[in-house]
Amino acid sequence: MVSAPEHIDLVVGEAASPSTTSPRTKPVPQAPGIPVPFSYAASDDGTDENLLILLHGLGDTHLHFAKLGRQLRLPQTATLALRAPERIPFLYDEEAFQWYESFDALGELLTRPNPTPALDLLGKVLAYLIRECSWSARQIHLFGFAQGGSVAAELGVRWWREHASDAEPGSVALGSVVSVEGPLLSHPTLAQPSPTPVLVFHHTAAQLPPAALGSYRKGYGAVREAEVRGSGGMPRSKEDWQEIMRFWSEVLGRRQAGDLYEVLSGGPSQQKFQN
């Protein structure tokens, strides 16, 4: 079980530029455009200025993360929880999925997995959301846990590599990435790192690989580390979530409503997550 505070106050400030051209409410995604099971929830306050895509860990499904997204109640933020495409071999009677092939024939974890199939799928999902659902790249924010965190981080790098020359950098980079105990699987070589802000969250007892932060800084120009006390897993305490909420308060866009800041209380309750 993951324990987190029932109420977290989040004030979204002026740091992130709001979109003035996209509609206030966005079309609901449909199954043909997203080829895996998913759960979508529009923003509680009626303004879809940000889209938070949640990616679960190895052996889980999207259902816990769909509930988490709704409980967070981030200001002006819709949520989209996606289920990984592949069922884990040998666990056909369980709802246990993986973003990419993770085990060898003996059931041992692969030391150098290939996330390309997941990145191909998620790249198509992003293109669909931008083309058909009126989101811009900078309005899309990724949150992933463990394997889902690695996929989120790799997706941000790949998206930037493929689209950096399309237009102004601020319009094609994704809004942000939060990776909870998910290292990059590659060592990016980019002419210019992605400007997407990244938060790498982990507990002290769940150390990232030694070169993990170095790899992140090769792929991204703005990387923040949040190391908190604990044994690993999803954020549990109010202090854990405050690190992530502080980051979101700086990167989420806000559509103006007069001169007032939007403040909502929210936060996840107890959930069970797989890594």
CSV table of C-alpha atoms in Angstrom, one decimal:
chain,number,residue,atom,x,y,z
A,1,MET,CA,0.0,0.0,0.0
A,2,VAL,CA,1.1,3.6,-0.7
A,3,SER,CA,0.0,6.2,1.9
A,4,ALA,CA,-0.1,9.8,0.8
A,5,PRO,CA,-1.8,12.9,2.2
A,6,GLU,CA,-5.5,13.4,1.6
A,7,HIS,CA,-5.1,17.1,1.0
A,8,ILE,CA,-2.3,19.0,-0.8
A,9,ASP,CA,-2.6,22.6,-1.7
A,10,LEU,CA,-1.1,23.5,-5.1
A,11,VAL,CA,-0.7,27.1,-6.3
A,12,VAL,CA,0.1,27.3,-10.0
A,13,GLY,CA,2.1,30.4,-10.5
A,14,GLU,CA,3.2,32.4,-13.6
A,15,ALA,CA,6.3,30.3,-14.6
A,16,ALA,CA,4.6,28.3,-17.3
A,17,SER,CA,3.0,30.1,-20.2
A,18,PRO,CA,-0.7,29.4,-20.8
A,19,SER,CA,-2.0,28.6,-24.2
A,20,THR,CA,-4.2,31.3,-25.8
A,21,THR,CA,-5.1,29.4,-28.9
A,22,SER,CA,-6.3,26.0,-27.7
A,23,PRO,CA,-9.9,25.5,-26.6
A,24,ARG,CA,-10.7,25.7,-22.9
A,25,THR,CA,-12.2,22.2,-22.9
A,26,LYS,CA,-10.6,19.5,-25.0
A,27,PRO,CA,-12.2,16.6,-27.0
A,28,VAL,CA,-12.3,13.3,-25.1
A,29,PRO,CA,-9.8,10.8,-26.6
A,30,GLN,CA,-11.3,7.8,-28.3
A,31,ALA,CA,-10.1,4.2,-28.6
A,32,PRO,CA,-9.1,4.2,-32.2
A,33,GLY,CA,-6.5,6.9,-31.5
A,34,ILE,CA,-5.2,5.3,-28.4
A,35,PRO,CA,-4.6,1.6,-29.1
A,36,VAL,CA,-4.3,0.4,-25.5
A,37,PRO,CA,-6.9,0.5,-22.6
A,38,PHE,CA,-6.9,3.9,-21.0
A,39,SER,CA,-8.9,6.1,-18.6
A,40,TYR,CA,-9.4,9.8,-19.2
A,41,ALA,CA,-10.7,12.5,-16.9
A,42,ALA,CA,-11.3,16.1,-17.8
A,43,SER,CA,-10.1,18.8,-15.3
A,44,ASP,CA,-12.3,19.2,-12.2
A,45,ASP,CA,-12.5,23.0,-12.7
A,46,GLY,CA,-13.7,22.9,-16.3
A,47,THR,CA,-10.5,24.2,-17.9
A,48,ASP,CA,-8.2,21.7,-19.7
A,49,GLU,CA,-5.0,23.7,-19.9
A,50,ASN,CA,-2.7,20.7,-19.0
A,51,LEU,CA,-2.8,17.0,-19.7
A,52,LEU,CA,-1.0,14.7,-17.2
A,53,ILE,CA,-0.3,11.3,-18.8
A,54,LEU,CA,0.3,8.6,-16.1
A,55,LEU,CA,2.4,5.5,-16.9
A,56,HIS,CA,2.3,2.6,-14.4
A,57,GLY,CA,5.2,0.3,-13.4
A,58,LEU,CA,6.1,-3.3,-14.3
A,59,GLY,CA,3.4,-5.8,-13.4
A,60,ASP,CA,0.5,-3.3,-12.9
A,61,THR,CA,-2.3,-1.8,-14.9
A,62,HIS,CA,-3.5,1.7,-15.5
A,63,LEU,CA,-6.4,1.5,-13.1
A,64,HIS,CA,-4.6,2.5,-9.9
A,65,PHE,CA,-3.0,5.4,-11.8
A,66,ALA,CA,-6.4,6.5,-13.2
A,67,LYS,CA,-7.7,6.8,-9.6
A,68,LEU,CA,-4.5,8.6,-8.6
A,69,GLY,CA,-4.9,11.2,-11.3
A,70,ARG,CA,-8.4,12.0,-10.3
A,71,GLN,CA,-7.5,12.3,-6.6
A,72,LEU,CA,-4.6,14.7,-7.4
A,73,ARG,CA,-7.1,17.3,-8.7
A,74,LEU,CA,-4.4,19.4,-10.2
A,75,PRO,CA,-5.6,22.8,-11.3
A,76,GLN,CA,-6.7,23.1,-14.9
A,77,THR,CA,-5.3,19.6,-15.6
A,78,ALA,CA,-7.0,16.6,-17.3
A,79,THR,CA,-5.5,13.2,-16.7
A,80,LEU,CA,-4.9,10.2,-19.0
A,81,ALA,CA,-3.8,6.9,-17.5
A,82,LEU,CA,-2.5,4.3,-20.1
A,83,ARG,CA,-2.1,0.6,-19.7
A,84,ALA,CA,1.1,-1.0,-21.0
A,85,PRO,CA,0.6,-3.0,-24.2
A,86,GLU,CA,2.2,-6.4,-23.3
A,87,ARG,CA,1.0,-8.9,-20.7
A,88,ILE,CA,3.9,-10.4,-18.7
A,89,PRO,CA,4.7,-13.9,-19.9
A,90,PHE,CA,3.9,-16.7,-17.5
A,91,LEU,CA,1.4,-14.5,-15.7
A,92,TYR,CA,-1.5,-14.9,-18.1
A,93,ASP,CA,-4.1,-15.4,-15.3
A,94,GLU,CA,-3.1,-12.0,-13.7
A,95,GLU,CA,-3.6,-8.4,-14.8
A,96,ALA,CA,0.1,-7.8,-15.0
A,97,PHE,CA,1.5,-5.8,-17.9
A,98,GLN,CA,4.9,-4.4,-19.1
A,99,TRP,CA,5.8,-1.5,-21.4
A,100,TYR,CA,8.5,-3.6,-23.2
A,101,GLU,CA,10.0,-7.1,-23.1
A,102,SER,CA,11.4,-7.3,-19.6
A,103,PHE,CA,12.3,-11.0,-19.0
A,104,ASP,CA,14.5,-13.6,-20.7
A,105,ALA,CA,13.5,-17.2,-21.3
A,106,LEU,CA,14.4,-18.2,-17.8
A,107,GLY,CA,12.3,-15.4,-16.2
A,108,GLU,CA,15.3,-13.2,-15.3
A,109,LEU,CA,15.0,-9.5,-15.8
A,110,LEU,CA,16.8,-8.2,-18.9
A,111,THR,CA,19.8,-6.0,-18.1
A,112,ARG,CA,19.5,-4.1,-21.4
A,113,PRO,CA,15.8,-4.0,-22.4
A,114,ASN,CA,14.7,-2.3,-25.6
A,115,PRO,CA,11.8,0.2,-25.0
A,116,THR,CA,11.4,1.0,-28.8
A,117,PRO,CA,8.0,-0.7,-29.2
A,118,ALA,CA,6.6,1.3,-26.3
A,119,LEU,CA,8.1,4.5,-27.6
A,120,ASP,CA,6.6,3.9,-31.0
A,121,LEU,CA,3.2,3.4,-29.5
A,122,LEU,CA,3.4,6.4,-27.2
A,123,GLY,CA,4.7,8.6,-30.0
A,124,LYS,CA,1.5,7.8,-32.0
A,125,VAL,CA,-0.6,8.6,-28.9
A,126,LEU,CA,1.0,12.0,-28.5
A,127,ALA,CA,0.6,12.7,-32.2
A,128,TYR,CA,-3.1,11.8,-32.0
A,129,LEU,CA,-3.6,14.0,-28.9
A,130,ILE,CA,-2.1,16.9,-30.6
A,131,ARG,CA,-3.8,16.4,-34.0
A,132,GLU,CA,-7.3,15.3,-32.9
A,133,CYS,CA,-7.7,16.5,-29.3
A,134,SER,CA,-6.4,20.0,-29.6
A,135,TRP,CA,-3.4,19.6,-27.1
A,136,SER,CA,-0.1,21.2,-27.8
A,137,ALA,CA,3.2,19.4,-26.9
A,138,ARG,CA,4.0,21.9,-24.2
A,139,GLN,CA,0.6,21.2,-22.5
A,140,ILE,CA,1.4,17.5,-22.1
A,141,HIS,CA,3.1,16.4,-18.9
A,142,LEU,CA,4.3,12.9,-18.1
A,143,PHE,CA,4.3,11.0,-14.8
A,144,GLY,CA,5.8,7.5,-14.6
A,145,PHE,CA,6.7,5.1,-11.9
A,146,ALA,CA,9.7,2.7,-12.2
A,147,GLN,CA,9.4,1.1,-15.7
A,148,GLY,CA,6.8,3.7,-16.5
A,149,GLY,CA,9.2,6.4,-15.4
A,150,SER,CA,11.9,5.1,-17.6
A,151,VAL,CA,9.5,5.1,-20.6
A,152,ALA,CA,8.3,8.6,-19.8
A,153,ALA,CA,11.9,9.9,-19.7
A,154,GLU,CA,12.9,8.1,-22.9
A,155,LEU,CA,9.7,9.4,-24.6
A,156,GLY,CA,10.6,13.0,-23.8
A,157,VAL,CA,14.1,12.6,-25.3
A,158,ARG,CA,12.8,10.9,-28.4
A,159,TRP,CA,10.0,13.4,-29.0
A,160,TRP,CA,12.5,16.2,-28.8
A,161,ARG,CA,15.0,14.5,-31.1
A,162,GLU,CA,12.3,14.0,-33.7
A,163,HIS,CA,10.6,17.4,-33.5
A,164,ALA,CA,13.3,19.9,-32.4
A,165,SER,CA,13.7,21.3,-35.9
A,166,ASP,CA,9.9,21.7,-36.5
A,167,ALA,CA,9.4,25.1,-34.9
A,168,GLU,CA,10.3,27.2,-31.9
A,169,PRO,CA,11.7,24.9,-29.1
A,170,GLY,CA,9.1,26.1,-26.6
A,171,SER,CA,6.3,24.9,-28.9
A,172,VAL,CA,7.5,21.4,-29.6
A,173,ALA,CA,9.1,20.2,-26.3
A,174,LEU,CA,6.8,18.4,-23.9
A,175,GLY,CA,5.7,20.3,-20.8
A,176,SER,CA,7.5,18.2,-18.2
A,177,VAL,CA,8.5,14.8,-17.0
A,178,VAL,CA,8.3,13.3,-13.5
A,179,SER,CA,10.1,10.0,-13.2
A,180,VAL,CA,9.7,8.1,-9.9
A,181,GLU,CA,12.6,5.7,-9.5
A,182,GLY,CA,12.9,5.2,-13.3
A,183,PRO,CA,16.3,5.7,-14.9
A,184,LEU,CA,16.9,6.4,-18.5
A,185,LEU,CA,17.6,3.2,-20.4
A,186,SER,CA,19.8,5.0,-23.0
A,187,HIS,CA,22.7,7.5,-22.9
A,188,PRO,CA,21.4,10.3,-25.1
A,189,THR,CA,23.6,12.1,-27.6
A,190,LEU,CA,21.8,15.3,-28.7
A,191,ALA,CA,23.1,18.4,-30.4
A,192,GLN,CA,20.9,20.3,-28.0
A,193,PRO,CA,19.3,18.8,-24.8
A,194,SER,CA,15.5,18.9,-24.5
A,195,PRO,CA,14.3,22.0,-22.7
A,196,THR,CA,11.5,19.9,-21.1
A,197,PRO,CA,11.9,20.3,-17.2
A,198,VAL,CA,12.4,16.9,-15.5
A,199,LEU,CA,12.1,15.8,-11.9
A,200,VAL,CA,13.8,12.6,-10.9
A,201,PHE,CA,12.2,11.4,-7.7
A,202,HIS,CA,13.6,8.5,-5.6
A,203,HIS,CA,13.9,7.3,-2.1
A,204,THR,CA,17.3,6.9,-0.3
A,205,ALA,CA,17.0,3.1,0.0
A,206,ALA,CA,16.2,2.8,-3.7
A,207,GLN,CA,19.3,4.2,-5.3
A,208,LEU,CA,19.4,5.0,-9.0
A,209,PRO,CA,22.2,3.5,-11.1
A,210,PRO,CA,25.4,5.5,-10.6
A,211,ALA,CA,25.3,7.1,-14.1
A,212,ALA,CA,21.5,7.8,-14.0
A,213,LEU,CA,21.6,11.5,-13.4
A,214,GLY,CA,24.4,12.0,-15.8
A,215,SER,CA,22.3,10.3,-18.5
A,216,TYR,CA,19.3,12.5,-17.7
A,217,ARG,CA,21.5,15.6,-18.0
A,218,LYS,CA,22.7,14.5,-21.4
A,219,GLY,CA,19.1,14.3,-22.6
A,220,TYR,CA,17.6,17.2,-20.8
A,221,GLY,CA,18.8,20.7,-20.0
A,222,ALA,CA,16.8,21.2,-16.8
A,223,VAL,CA,17.0,18.2,-14.4
A,224,ARG,CA,16.0,18.3,-10.7
A,225,GLU,CA,16.7,15.5,-8.3
A,226,ALA,CA,14.4,14.9,-5.3
A,227,GLU,CA,15.8,12.3,-2.9
A,228,VAL,CA,13.7,11.6,0.1
A,229,ARG,CA,14.0,9.2,3.0
A,230,GLY,CA,12.2,5.9,2.5
A,231,SER,CA,12.5,2.3,1.3
A,232,GLY,CA,11.4,2.9,-2.2
A,233,GLY,CA,8.2,2.7,-4.3
A,234,MET,CA,5.6,5.4,-5.0
A,235,PRO,CA,5.5,8.6,-2.9
A,236,ARG,CA,3.9,7.9,0.5
A,237,SER,CA,4.0,10.9,2.8
A,238,LYS,CA,3.0,14.5,2.5
A,239,GLU,CA,6.7,15.4,2.3
A,240,ASP,CA,7.1,13.0,-0.7
A,241,TRP,CA,4.2,14.5,-2.6
A,242,GLN,CA,5.2,18.1,-1.7
A,243,GLU,CA,8.4,17.7,-3.7
A,244,ILE,CA,6.4,16.7,-6.8
A,245,MET,CA,3.7,19.3,-6.2
A,246,ARG,CA,6.3,22.0,-5.9
A,247,PHE,CA,7.7,21.0,-9.3
A,248,TRP,CA,4.3,20.9,-10.9
A,249,SER,CA,3.5,24.4,-9.5
A,250,GLU,CA,6.4,25.7,-11.6
A,251,VAL,CA,5.7,23.9,-14.8
A,252,LEU,CA,1.9,23.5,-15.2
A,253,GLY,CA,0.3,26.2,-17.4
A,254,ARG,CA,-2.5,28.3,-16.2
A,255,ARG,CA,-5.2,30.0,-18.2
A,256,GLN,CA,-5.9,33.4,-16.7
A,257,ALA,CA,-9.1,34.0,-14.7
A,258,GLY,CA,-8.9,37.7,-14.0
A,259,ASP,CA,-5.8,38.3,-11.8
A,260,LEU,CA,-6.4,35.5,-9.4
A,261,TYR,CA,-4.3,32.3,-8.9
A,262,GLU,CA,-6.1,29.0,-9.1
A,263,VAL,CA,-5.8,27.0,-5.9
A,264,LEU,CA,-7.2,23.6,-5.4
A,265,SER,CA,-6.8,21.0,-2.6
A,266,GLY,CA,-6.2,17.5,-3.6
A,267,GLY,CA,-4.0,14.5,-3.1
A,268,PRO,CA,-4.0,10.7,-3.5
A,269,SER,CA,-5.2,8.5,-0.7
A,270,GLN,CA,-3.9,4.9,-0.1
A,271,GLN,CA,-3.2,3.0,-3.3
A,272,LYS,CA,-1.3,-0.1,-4.3
A,273,PHE,CA,1.2,0.1,-7.1
A,274,GLN,CA,3.6,-2.3,-8.8
A,275,ASN,CA,7.1,-1.5,-9.8
